[in-house]
Coordinates of N, CA and C in Angstrom, one line a residue:
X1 N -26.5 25.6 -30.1 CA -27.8 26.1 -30.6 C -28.3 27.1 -29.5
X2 N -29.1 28.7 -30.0 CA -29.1 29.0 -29.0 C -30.8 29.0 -28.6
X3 N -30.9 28.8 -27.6 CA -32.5 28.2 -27.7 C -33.4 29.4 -26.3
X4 N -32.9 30.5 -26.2 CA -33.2 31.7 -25.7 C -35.1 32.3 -26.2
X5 N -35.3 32.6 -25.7 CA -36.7 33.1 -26.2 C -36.6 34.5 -26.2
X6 N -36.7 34.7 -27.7 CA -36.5 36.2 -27.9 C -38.2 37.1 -27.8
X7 N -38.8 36.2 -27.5 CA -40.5 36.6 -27.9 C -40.5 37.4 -26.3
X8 N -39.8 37.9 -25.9 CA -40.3 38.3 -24.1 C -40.8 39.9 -24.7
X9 N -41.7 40.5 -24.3 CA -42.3 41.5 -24.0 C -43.1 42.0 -22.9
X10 N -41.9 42.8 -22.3 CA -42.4 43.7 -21.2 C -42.4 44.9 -21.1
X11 N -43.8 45.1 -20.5 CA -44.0 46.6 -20.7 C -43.5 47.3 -19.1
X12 N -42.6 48.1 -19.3 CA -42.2 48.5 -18.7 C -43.0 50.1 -18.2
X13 N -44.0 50.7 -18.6 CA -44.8 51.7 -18.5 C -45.1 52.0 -17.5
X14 N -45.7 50.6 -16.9 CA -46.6 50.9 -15.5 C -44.7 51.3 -14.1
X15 N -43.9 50.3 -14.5 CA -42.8 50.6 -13.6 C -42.2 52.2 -13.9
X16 N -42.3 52.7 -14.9 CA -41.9 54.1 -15.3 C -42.8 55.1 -14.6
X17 N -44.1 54.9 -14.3 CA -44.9 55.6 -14.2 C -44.8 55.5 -12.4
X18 N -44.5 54.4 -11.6 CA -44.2 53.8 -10.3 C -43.1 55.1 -10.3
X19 N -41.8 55.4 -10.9 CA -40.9 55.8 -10.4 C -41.5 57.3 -10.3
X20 N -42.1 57.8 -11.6 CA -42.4 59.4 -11.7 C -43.2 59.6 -10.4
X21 N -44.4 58.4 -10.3 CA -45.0 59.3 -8.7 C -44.2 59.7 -7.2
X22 N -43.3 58.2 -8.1 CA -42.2 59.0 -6.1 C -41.5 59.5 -6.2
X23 N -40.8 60.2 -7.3 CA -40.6 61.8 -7.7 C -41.0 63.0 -7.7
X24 N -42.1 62.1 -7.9 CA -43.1 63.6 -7.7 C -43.7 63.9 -6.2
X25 N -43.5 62.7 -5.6 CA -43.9 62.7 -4.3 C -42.9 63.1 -3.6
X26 N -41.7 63.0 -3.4 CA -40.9 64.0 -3.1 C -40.4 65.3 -3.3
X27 N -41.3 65.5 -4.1 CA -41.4 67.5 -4.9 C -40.2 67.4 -5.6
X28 N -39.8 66.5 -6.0 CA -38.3 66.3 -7.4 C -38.8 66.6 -8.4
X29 N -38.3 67.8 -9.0 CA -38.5 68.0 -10.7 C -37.7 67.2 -11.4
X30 N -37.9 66.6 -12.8 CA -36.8 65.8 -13.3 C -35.5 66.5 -13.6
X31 N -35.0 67.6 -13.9 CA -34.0 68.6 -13.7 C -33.2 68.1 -13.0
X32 N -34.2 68.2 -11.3 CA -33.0 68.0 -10.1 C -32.8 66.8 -10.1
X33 N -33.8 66.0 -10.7 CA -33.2 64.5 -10.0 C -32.2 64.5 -11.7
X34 N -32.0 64.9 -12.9 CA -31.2 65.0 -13.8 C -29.6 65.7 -13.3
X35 N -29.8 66.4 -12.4 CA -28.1 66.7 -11.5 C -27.5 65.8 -10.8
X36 N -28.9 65.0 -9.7 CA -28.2 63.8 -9.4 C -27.7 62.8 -9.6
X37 N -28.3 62.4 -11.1 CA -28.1 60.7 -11.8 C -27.5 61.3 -12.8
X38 N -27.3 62.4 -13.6 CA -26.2 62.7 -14.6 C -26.7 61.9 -15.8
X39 N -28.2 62.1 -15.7 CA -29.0 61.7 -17.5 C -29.7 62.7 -17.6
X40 N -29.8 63.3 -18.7 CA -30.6 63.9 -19.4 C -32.4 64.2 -18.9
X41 N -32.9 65.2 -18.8 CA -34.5 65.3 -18.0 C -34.6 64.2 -19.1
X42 N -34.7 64.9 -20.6 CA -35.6 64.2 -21.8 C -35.3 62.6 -21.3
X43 N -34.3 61.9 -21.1 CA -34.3 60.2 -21.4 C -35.5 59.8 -19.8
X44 N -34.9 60.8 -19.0 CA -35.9 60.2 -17.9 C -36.9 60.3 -17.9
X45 N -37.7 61.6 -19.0 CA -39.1 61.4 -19.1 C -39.4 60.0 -20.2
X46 N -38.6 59.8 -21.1 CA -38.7 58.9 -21.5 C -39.2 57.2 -21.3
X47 N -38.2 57.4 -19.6 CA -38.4 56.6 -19.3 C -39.7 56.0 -18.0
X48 N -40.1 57.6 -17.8 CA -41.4 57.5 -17.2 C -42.7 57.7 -17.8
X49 N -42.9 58.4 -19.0 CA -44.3 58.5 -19.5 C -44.3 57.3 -20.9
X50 N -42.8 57.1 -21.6 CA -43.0 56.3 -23.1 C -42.8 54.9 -22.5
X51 N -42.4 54.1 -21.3 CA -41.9 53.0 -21.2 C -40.4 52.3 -21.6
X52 N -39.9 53.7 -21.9 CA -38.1 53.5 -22.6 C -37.7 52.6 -21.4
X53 N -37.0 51.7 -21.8 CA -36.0 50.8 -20.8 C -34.9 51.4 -20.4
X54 N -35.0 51.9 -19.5 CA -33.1 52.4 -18.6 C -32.3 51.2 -18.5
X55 N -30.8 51.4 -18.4 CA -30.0 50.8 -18.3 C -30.1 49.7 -16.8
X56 N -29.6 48.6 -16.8 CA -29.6 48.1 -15.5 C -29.1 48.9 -14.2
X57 N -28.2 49.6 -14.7 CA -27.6 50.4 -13.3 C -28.3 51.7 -13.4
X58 N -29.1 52.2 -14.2 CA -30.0 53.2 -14.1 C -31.2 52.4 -13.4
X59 N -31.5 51.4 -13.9 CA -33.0 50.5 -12.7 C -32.5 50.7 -11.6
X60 N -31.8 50.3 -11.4 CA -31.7 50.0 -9.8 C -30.9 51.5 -8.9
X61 N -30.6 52.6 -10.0 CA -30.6 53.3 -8.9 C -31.8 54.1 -8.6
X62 N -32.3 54.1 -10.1 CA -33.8 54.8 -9.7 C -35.2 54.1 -8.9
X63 N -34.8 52.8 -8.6 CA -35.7 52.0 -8.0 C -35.1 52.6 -6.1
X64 N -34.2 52.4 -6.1 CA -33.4 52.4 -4.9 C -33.6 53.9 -4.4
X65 N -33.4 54.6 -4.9 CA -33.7 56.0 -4.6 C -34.9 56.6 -4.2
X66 N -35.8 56.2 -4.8 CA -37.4 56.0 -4.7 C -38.1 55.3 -4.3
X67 N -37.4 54.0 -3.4 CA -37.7 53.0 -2.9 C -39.5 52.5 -3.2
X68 N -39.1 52.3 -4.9 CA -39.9 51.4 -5.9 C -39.7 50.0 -5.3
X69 N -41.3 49.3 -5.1 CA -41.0 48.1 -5.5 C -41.6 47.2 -6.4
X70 N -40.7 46.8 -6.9 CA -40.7 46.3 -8.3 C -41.7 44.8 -8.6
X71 N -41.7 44.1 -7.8 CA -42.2 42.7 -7.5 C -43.5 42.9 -7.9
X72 N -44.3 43.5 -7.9 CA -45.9 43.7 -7.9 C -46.0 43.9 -9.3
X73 N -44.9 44.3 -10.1 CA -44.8 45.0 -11.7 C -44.3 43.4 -12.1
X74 N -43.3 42.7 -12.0 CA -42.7 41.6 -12.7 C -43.5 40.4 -12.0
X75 N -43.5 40.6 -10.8 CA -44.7 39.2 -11.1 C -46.2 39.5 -10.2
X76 N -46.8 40.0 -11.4 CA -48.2 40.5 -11.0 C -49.2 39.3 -10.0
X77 N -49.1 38.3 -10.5 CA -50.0 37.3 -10.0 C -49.4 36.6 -8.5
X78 N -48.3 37.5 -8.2 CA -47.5 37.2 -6.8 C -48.1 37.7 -6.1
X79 N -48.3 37.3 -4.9 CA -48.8 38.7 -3.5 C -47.8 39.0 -2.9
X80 N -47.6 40.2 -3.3 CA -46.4 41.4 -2.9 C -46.8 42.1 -1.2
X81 N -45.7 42.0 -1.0 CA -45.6 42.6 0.9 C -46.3 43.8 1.1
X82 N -45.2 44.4 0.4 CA -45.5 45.6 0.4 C -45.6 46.9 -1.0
X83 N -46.6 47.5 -1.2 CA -46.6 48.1 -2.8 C -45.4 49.1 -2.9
X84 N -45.3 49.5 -3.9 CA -45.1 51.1 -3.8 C -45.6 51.8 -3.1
X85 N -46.8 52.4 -3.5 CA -47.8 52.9 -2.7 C -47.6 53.3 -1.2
X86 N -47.5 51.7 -0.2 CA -47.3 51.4 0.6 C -46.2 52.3 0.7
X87 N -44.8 51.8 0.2 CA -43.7 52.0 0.9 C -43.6 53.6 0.7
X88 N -44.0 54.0 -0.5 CA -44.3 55.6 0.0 C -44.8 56.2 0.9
X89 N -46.0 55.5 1.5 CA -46.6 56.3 2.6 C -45.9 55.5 4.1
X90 N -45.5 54.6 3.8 CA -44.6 54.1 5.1 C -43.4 55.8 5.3
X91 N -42.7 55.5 3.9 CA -41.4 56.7 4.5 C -41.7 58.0 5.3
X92 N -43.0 58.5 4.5 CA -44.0 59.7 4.5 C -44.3 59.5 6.1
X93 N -44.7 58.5 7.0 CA -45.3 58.4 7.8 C -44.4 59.0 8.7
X94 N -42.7 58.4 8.8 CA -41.5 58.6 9.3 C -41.2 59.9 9.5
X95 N -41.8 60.9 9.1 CA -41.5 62.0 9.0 C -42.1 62.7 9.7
X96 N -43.4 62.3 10.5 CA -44.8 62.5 11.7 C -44.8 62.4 13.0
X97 N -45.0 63.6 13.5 CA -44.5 63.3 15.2 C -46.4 62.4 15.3
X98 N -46.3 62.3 16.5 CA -47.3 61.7 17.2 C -48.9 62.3 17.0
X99 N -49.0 63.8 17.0 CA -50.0 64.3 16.8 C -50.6 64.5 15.8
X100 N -49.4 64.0 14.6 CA -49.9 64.2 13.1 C -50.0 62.7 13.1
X101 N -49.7 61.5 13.4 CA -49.7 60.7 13.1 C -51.4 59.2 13.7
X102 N -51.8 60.7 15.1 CA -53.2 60.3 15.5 C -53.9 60.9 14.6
X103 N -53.6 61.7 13.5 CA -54.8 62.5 12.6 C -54.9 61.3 11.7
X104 N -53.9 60.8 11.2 CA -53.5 60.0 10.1 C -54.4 58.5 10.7
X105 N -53.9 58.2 11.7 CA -55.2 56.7 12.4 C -56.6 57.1 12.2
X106 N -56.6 58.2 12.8 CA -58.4 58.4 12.8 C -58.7 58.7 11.1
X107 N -58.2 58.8 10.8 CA -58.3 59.0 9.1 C -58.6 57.3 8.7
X108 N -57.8 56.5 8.8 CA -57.5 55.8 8.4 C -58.8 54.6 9.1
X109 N -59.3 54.7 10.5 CA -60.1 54.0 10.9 C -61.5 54.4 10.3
X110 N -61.6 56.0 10.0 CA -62.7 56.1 9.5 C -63.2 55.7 7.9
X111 N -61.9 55.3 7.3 CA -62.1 54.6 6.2 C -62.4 53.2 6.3
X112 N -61.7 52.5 7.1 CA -61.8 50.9 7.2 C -63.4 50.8 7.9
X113 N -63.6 52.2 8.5 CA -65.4 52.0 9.0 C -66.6 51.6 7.8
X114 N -66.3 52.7 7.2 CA -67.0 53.1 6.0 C -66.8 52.3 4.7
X115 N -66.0 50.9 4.8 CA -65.9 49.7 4.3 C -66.5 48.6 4.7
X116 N -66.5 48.8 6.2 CA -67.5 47.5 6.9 C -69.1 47.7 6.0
X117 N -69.9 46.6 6.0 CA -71.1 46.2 5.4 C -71.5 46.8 6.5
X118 N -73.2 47.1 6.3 CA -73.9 47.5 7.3 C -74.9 46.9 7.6
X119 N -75.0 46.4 9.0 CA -75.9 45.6 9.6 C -77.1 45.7 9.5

């Protein structure tokens, strides 16, 4: 008997939409990243604006390539390490000598200021 639950629905949207911004965040047109993965632009837009499901070995190269993480999308109610988001602007950081990277602190202190309550 096979006792599988076919009722699973997942929306894959929000993870499609994860992959287009670190595509886009790397100035990749689907074109070029369609020379490197050898699919079609159309299936990859498909798979970033309609929520089309890619193949397992298409997930994971496109997760890996764009170092997507996925955990925050499949189990929402988990506290995830680190976002997307995050790991985007971690790589982004890697790329910053020192003097761009004190613009980036004081940026970043004057936000966590302007979060504190005021006395």
């Amino acid at each position: 008997m096979d006792e599988r639950n076919n009722d699973f629905d997942f929306d894959f949207m929000p993870i499609g939409q994860a992959i287009k911004k670190a595509r886009e965040a790397r100035g990749m047109t689907r074109e070029q990243l369609s020379g490197i993965i050898g699919y079609a632009p159309r299936h990859i837009q498909s798979i970033e604006n309609e929520g089309k499901y890619p193949s397992i070995e298409l997930f994971i190269q496109l997760i890996t390539m764009f170092d997507v993480s996925v955990d925050e999308y499949i189990f929402p109610n988990k506290e995830v390490k680190k976002s997307s988001v995050r790991r985007r602007i971690d790589a982004q950081l890697d790329n910053l000598d020192d003097r761009e990277l004190s613009v980036i602190e004081a940026t970043v202190n004057g936000l966590c200021k302007a979060k504190e309550p005021e006395e």
